[in-house]
PDB file of C-alpha atoms in Angstrom:
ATOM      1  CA  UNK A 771      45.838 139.634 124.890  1.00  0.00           C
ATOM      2  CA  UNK A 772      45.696 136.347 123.604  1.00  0.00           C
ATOM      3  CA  UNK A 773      48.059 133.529 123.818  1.00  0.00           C
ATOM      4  CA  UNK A 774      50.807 133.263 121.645  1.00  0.00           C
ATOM      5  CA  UNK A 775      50.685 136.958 120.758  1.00  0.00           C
ATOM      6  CA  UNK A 776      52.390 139.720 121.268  1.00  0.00           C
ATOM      7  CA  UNK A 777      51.512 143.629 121.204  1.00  0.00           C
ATOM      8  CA  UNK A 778      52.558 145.646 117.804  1.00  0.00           C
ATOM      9  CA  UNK A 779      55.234 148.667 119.501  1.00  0.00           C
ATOM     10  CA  UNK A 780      54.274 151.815 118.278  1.00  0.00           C
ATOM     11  CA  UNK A 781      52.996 150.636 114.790  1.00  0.00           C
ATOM     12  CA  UNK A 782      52.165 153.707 113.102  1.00  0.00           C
ATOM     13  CA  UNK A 783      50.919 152.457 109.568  1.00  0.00           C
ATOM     14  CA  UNK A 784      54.245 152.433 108.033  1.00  0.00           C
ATOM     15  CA  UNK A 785      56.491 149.614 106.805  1.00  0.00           C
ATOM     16  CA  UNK A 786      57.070 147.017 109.184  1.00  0.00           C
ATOM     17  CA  UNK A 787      60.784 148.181 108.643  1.00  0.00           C
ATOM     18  CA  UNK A 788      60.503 151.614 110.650  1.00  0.00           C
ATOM     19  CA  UNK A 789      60.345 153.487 107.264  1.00  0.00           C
ATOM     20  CA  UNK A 790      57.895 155.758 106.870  1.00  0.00           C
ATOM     21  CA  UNK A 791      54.729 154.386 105.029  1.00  0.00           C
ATOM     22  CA  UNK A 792      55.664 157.462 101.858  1.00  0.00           C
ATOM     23  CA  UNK A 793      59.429 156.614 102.204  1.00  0.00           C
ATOM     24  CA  UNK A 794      61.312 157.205  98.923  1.00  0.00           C
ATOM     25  CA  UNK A 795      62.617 154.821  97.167  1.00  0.00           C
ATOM     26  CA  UNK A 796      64.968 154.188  93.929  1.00  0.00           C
ATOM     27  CA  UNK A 797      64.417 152.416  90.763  1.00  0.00           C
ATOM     28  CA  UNK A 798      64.938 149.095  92.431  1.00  0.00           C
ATOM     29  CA  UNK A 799      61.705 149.745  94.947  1.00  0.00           C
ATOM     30  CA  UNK A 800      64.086 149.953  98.174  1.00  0.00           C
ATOM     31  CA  UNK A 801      63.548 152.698 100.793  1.00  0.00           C
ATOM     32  CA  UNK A 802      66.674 155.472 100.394  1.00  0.00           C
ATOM     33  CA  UNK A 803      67.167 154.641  96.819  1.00  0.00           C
ATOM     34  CA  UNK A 804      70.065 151.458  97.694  1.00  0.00           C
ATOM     35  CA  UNK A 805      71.690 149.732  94.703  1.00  0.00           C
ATOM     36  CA  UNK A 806      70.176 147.114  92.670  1.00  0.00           C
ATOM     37  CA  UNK A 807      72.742 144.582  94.087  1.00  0.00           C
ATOM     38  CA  UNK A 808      71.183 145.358  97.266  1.00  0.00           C
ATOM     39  CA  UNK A 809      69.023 142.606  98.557  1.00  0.00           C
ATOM     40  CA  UNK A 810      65.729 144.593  99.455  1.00  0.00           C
ATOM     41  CA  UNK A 811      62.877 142.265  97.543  1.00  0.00           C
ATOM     42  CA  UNK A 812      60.301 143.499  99.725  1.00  0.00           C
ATOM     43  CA  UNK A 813      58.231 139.948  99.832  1.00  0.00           C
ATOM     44  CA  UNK A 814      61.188 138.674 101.077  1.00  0.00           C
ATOM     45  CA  UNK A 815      60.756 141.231 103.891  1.00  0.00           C
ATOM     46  CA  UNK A 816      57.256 140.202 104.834  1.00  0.00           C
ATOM     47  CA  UNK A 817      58.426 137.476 106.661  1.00  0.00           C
ATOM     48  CA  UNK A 818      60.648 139.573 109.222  1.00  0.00           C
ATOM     49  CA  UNK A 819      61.268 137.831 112.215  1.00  0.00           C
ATOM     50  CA  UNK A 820      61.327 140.900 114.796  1.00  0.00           C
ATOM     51  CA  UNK A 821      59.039 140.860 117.247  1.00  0.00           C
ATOM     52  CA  UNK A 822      55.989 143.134 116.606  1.00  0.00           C
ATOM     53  CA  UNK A 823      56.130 141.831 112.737  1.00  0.00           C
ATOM     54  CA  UNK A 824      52.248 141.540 112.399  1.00  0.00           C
ATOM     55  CA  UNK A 825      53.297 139.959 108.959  1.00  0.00           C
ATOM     56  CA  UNK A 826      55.016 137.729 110.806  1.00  0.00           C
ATOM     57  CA  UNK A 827      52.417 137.108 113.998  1.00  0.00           C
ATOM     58  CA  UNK A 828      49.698 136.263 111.316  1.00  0.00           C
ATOM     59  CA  UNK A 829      51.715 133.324 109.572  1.00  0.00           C
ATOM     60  CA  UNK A 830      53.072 132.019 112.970  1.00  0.00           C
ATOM     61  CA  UNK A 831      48.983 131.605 113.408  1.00  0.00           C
ATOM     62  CA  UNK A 832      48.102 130.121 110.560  1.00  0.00           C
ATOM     63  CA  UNK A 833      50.592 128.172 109.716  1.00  0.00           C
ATOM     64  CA  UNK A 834      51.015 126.145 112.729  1.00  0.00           C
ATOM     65  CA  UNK A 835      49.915 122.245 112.316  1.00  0.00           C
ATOM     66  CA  UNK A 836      46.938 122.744 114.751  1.00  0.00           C
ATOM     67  CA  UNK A 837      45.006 125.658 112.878  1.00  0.00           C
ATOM     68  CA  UNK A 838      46.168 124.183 109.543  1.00  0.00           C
ATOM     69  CA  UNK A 839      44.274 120.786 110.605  1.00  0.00           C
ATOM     70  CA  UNK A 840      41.162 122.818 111.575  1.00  0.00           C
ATOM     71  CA  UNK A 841      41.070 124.813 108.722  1.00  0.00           C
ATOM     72  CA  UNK A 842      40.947 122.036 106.759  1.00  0.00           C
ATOM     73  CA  UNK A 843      38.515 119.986 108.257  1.00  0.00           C
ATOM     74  CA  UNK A 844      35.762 122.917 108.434  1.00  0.00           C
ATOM     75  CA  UNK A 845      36.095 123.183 105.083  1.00  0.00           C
ATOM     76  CA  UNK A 846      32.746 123.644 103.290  1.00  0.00           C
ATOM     77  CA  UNK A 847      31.376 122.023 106.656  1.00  0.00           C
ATOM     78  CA  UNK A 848      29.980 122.917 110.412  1.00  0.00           C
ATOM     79  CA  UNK A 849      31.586 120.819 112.992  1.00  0.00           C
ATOM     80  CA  UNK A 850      31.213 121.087 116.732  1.00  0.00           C
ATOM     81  CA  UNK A 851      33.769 121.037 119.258  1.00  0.00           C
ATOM     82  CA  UNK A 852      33.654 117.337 120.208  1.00  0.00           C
ATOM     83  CA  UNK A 853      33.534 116.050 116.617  1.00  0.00           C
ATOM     84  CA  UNK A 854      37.282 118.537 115.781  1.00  0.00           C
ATOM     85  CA  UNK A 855      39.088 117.212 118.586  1.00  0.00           C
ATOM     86  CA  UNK A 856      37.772 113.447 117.621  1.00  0.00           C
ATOM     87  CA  UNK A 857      39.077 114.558 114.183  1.00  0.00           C
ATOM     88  CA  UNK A 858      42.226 116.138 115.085  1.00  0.00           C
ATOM     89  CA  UNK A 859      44.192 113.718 116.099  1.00  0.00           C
ATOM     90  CA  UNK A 860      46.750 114.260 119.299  1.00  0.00           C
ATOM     91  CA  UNK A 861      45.352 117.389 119.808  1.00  0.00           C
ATOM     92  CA  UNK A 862      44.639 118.633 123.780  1.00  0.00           C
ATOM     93  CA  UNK A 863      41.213 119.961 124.374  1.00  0.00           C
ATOM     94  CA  UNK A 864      43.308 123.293 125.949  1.00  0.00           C
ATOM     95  CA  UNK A 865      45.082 123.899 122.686  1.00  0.00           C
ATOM     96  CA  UNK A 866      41.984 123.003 120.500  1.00  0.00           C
ATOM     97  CA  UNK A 867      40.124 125.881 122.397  1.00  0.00           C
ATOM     98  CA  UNK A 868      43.472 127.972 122.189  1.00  0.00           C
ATOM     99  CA  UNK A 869      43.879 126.919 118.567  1.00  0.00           C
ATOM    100  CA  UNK A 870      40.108 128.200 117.964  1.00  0.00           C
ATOM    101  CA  UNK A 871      39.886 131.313 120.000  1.00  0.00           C
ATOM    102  CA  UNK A 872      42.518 132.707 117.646  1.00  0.00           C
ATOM    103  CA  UNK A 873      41.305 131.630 114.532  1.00  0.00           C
ATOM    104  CA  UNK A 874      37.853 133.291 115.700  1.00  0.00           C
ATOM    105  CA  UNK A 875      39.959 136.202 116.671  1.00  0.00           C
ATOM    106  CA  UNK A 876      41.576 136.864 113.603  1.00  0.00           C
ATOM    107  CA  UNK A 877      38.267 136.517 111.845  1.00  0.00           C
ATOM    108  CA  UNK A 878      39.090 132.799 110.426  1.00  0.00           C
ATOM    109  CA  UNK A 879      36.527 130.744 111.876  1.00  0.00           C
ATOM    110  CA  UNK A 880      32.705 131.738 113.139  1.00  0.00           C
ATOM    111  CA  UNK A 881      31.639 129.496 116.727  1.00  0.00           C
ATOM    112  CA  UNK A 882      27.600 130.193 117.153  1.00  0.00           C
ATOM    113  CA  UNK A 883      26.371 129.167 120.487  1.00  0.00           C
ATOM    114  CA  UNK A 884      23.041 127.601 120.410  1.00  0.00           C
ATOM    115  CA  UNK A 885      20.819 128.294 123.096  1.00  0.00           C
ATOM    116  CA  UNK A 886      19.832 124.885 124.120  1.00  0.00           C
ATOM    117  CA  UNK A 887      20.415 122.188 127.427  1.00  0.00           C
ATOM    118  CA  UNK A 888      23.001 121.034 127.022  1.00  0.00           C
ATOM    119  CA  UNK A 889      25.005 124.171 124.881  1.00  0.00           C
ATOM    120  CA  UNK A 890      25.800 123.186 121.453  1.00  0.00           C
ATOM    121  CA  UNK A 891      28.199 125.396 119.593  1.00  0.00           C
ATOM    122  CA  UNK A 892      29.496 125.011 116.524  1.00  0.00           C
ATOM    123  CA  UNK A 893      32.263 126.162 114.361  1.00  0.00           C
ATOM    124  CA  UNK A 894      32.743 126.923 110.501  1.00  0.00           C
ATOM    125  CA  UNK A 895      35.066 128.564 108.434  1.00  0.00           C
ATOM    126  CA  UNK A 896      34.363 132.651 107.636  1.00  0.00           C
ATOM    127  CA  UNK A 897      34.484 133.472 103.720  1.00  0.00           C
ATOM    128  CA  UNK A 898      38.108 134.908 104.709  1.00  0.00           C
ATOM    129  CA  UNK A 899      38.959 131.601 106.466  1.00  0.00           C
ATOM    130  CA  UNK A 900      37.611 129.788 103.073  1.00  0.00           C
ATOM    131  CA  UNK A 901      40.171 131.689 101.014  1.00  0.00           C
ATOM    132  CA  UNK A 902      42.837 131.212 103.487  1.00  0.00           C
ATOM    133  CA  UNK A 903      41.859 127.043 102.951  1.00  0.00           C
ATOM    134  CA  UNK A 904      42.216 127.663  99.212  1.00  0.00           C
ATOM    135  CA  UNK A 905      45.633 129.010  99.913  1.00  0.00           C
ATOM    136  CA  UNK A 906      46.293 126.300 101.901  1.00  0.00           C
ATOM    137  CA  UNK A 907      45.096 123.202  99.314  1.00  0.00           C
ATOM    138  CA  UNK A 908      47.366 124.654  96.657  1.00  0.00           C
ATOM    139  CA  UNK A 909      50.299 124.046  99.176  1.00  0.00           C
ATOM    140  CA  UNK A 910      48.958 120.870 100.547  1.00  0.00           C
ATOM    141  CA  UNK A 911      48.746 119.852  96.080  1.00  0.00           C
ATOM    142  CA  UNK A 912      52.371 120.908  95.786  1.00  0.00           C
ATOM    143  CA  UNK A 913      53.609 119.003  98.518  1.00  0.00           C
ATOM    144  CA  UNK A 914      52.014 115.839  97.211  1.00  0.00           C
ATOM    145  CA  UNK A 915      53.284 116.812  93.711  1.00  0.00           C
ATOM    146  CA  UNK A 916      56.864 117.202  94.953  1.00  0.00           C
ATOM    147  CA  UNK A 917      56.860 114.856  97.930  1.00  0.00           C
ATOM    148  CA  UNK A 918      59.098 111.885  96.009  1.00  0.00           C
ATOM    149  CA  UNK A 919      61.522 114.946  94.940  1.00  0.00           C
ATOM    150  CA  UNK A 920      61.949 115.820  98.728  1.00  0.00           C
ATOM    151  CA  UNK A 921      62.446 112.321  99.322  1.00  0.00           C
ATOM    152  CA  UNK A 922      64.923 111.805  97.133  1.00  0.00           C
ATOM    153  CA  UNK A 923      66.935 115.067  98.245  1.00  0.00           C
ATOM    154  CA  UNK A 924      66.745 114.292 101.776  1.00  0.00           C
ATOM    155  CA  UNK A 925      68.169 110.674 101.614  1.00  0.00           C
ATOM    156  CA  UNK A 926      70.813 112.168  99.609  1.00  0.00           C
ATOM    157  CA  UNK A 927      71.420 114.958 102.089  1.00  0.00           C
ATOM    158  CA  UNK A 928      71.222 112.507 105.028  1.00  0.00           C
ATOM    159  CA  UNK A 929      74.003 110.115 103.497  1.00  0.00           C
ATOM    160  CA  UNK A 930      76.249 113.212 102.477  1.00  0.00           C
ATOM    161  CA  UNK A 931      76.127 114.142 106.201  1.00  0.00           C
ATOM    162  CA  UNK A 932      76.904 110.848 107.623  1.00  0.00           C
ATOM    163  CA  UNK A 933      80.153 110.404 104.938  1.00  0.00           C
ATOM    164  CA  UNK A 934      81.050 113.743 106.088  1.00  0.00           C
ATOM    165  CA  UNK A 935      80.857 112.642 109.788  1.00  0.00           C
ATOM    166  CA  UNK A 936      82.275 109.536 109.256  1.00  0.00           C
ATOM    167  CA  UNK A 937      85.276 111.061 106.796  1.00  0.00           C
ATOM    168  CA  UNK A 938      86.229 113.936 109.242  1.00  0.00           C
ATOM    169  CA  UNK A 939      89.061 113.682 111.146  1.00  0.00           C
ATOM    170  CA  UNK A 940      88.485 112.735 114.961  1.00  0.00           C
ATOM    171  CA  UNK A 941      89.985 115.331 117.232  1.00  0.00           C
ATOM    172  CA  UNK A 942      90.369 113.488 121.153  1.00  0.00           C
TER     173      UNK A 942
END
């Protein structure tokens, strides 16, 4: 098993709730009919944080700065092992070959070996990996559409805390 995952117990095919995958559900689309005050949006739900969540174990992967950064930079491109980690900055040559093992593994990134002295391999993106980068650049566009909004509601946060520190009561 690779590092940094962790086995699926008993997944059967059904929801990663322990329902069964033909569960019944009520008009609001939650298992056992609940009420519609209920809070059972089931995208909310993808992101479960039990262990075993595959749902979860995929967006711990591919979310994580490392394979984010070498998504990005095979876009549209072939690079070789040398060339990412010269690109990637602070990055260890263990957790670049960690990083792309499991991006091969999950069928994100190709690495062809080339039979020549000395070995060259090389790595791309896989059409899935490309649409996963797509994904990706529409965050990466949002974040530099918003990023003077965060700014501005961070400092704001940040000096709310400190008054609040500063205006509480000091118990000895």
């Amino acid at each position: 098993m690779e590092e940094g995952t962790v086995k699926s117990p008993g997944h059967s095919g059904g929801t990663m709730h322990g329902e069964p995958a033909n569960a019944p559900t009520g008009p609001t689309g939650c298992a056992d009919g609940a009420a519609a005050d209920v809070d059972c949006d089931y995208d909310a739900r993808q992101w479960d944080v039990r262990e075993g969540c595959e749902v979860r174990q995929i967006l711990d992967r591919v979310a994580d700065k490392w394979s984010l950064l070498v998504i990005a930079l095979l876009d549209r491109r072939v690079l070789r092992f040398t060339e990412l980690r010269r690109e990637v900055d602070g990055i260890s040559q263990r957790m670049l070959t960690v990083t792309l093992r499991q991006l091969e593994r999950d069928g994100l990134v190709r690495r062809t070996v080339h039979p020549v002295v000395p070995p060259r391999v090389d790595y791309e993106l896989t059409p899935l990996g490309a649409t996963l980068h797509d994904t990706i650049q529409s965050l990466v566009t949002w974040t530099e559409e918003h990023q003077d909004e965060i700014a501005t509601a961070r400092a704001a946060y940040d000096e709310r805390i400190a008054r609040e520190q500063r205006d509480a009561p000091h118990i000895p």
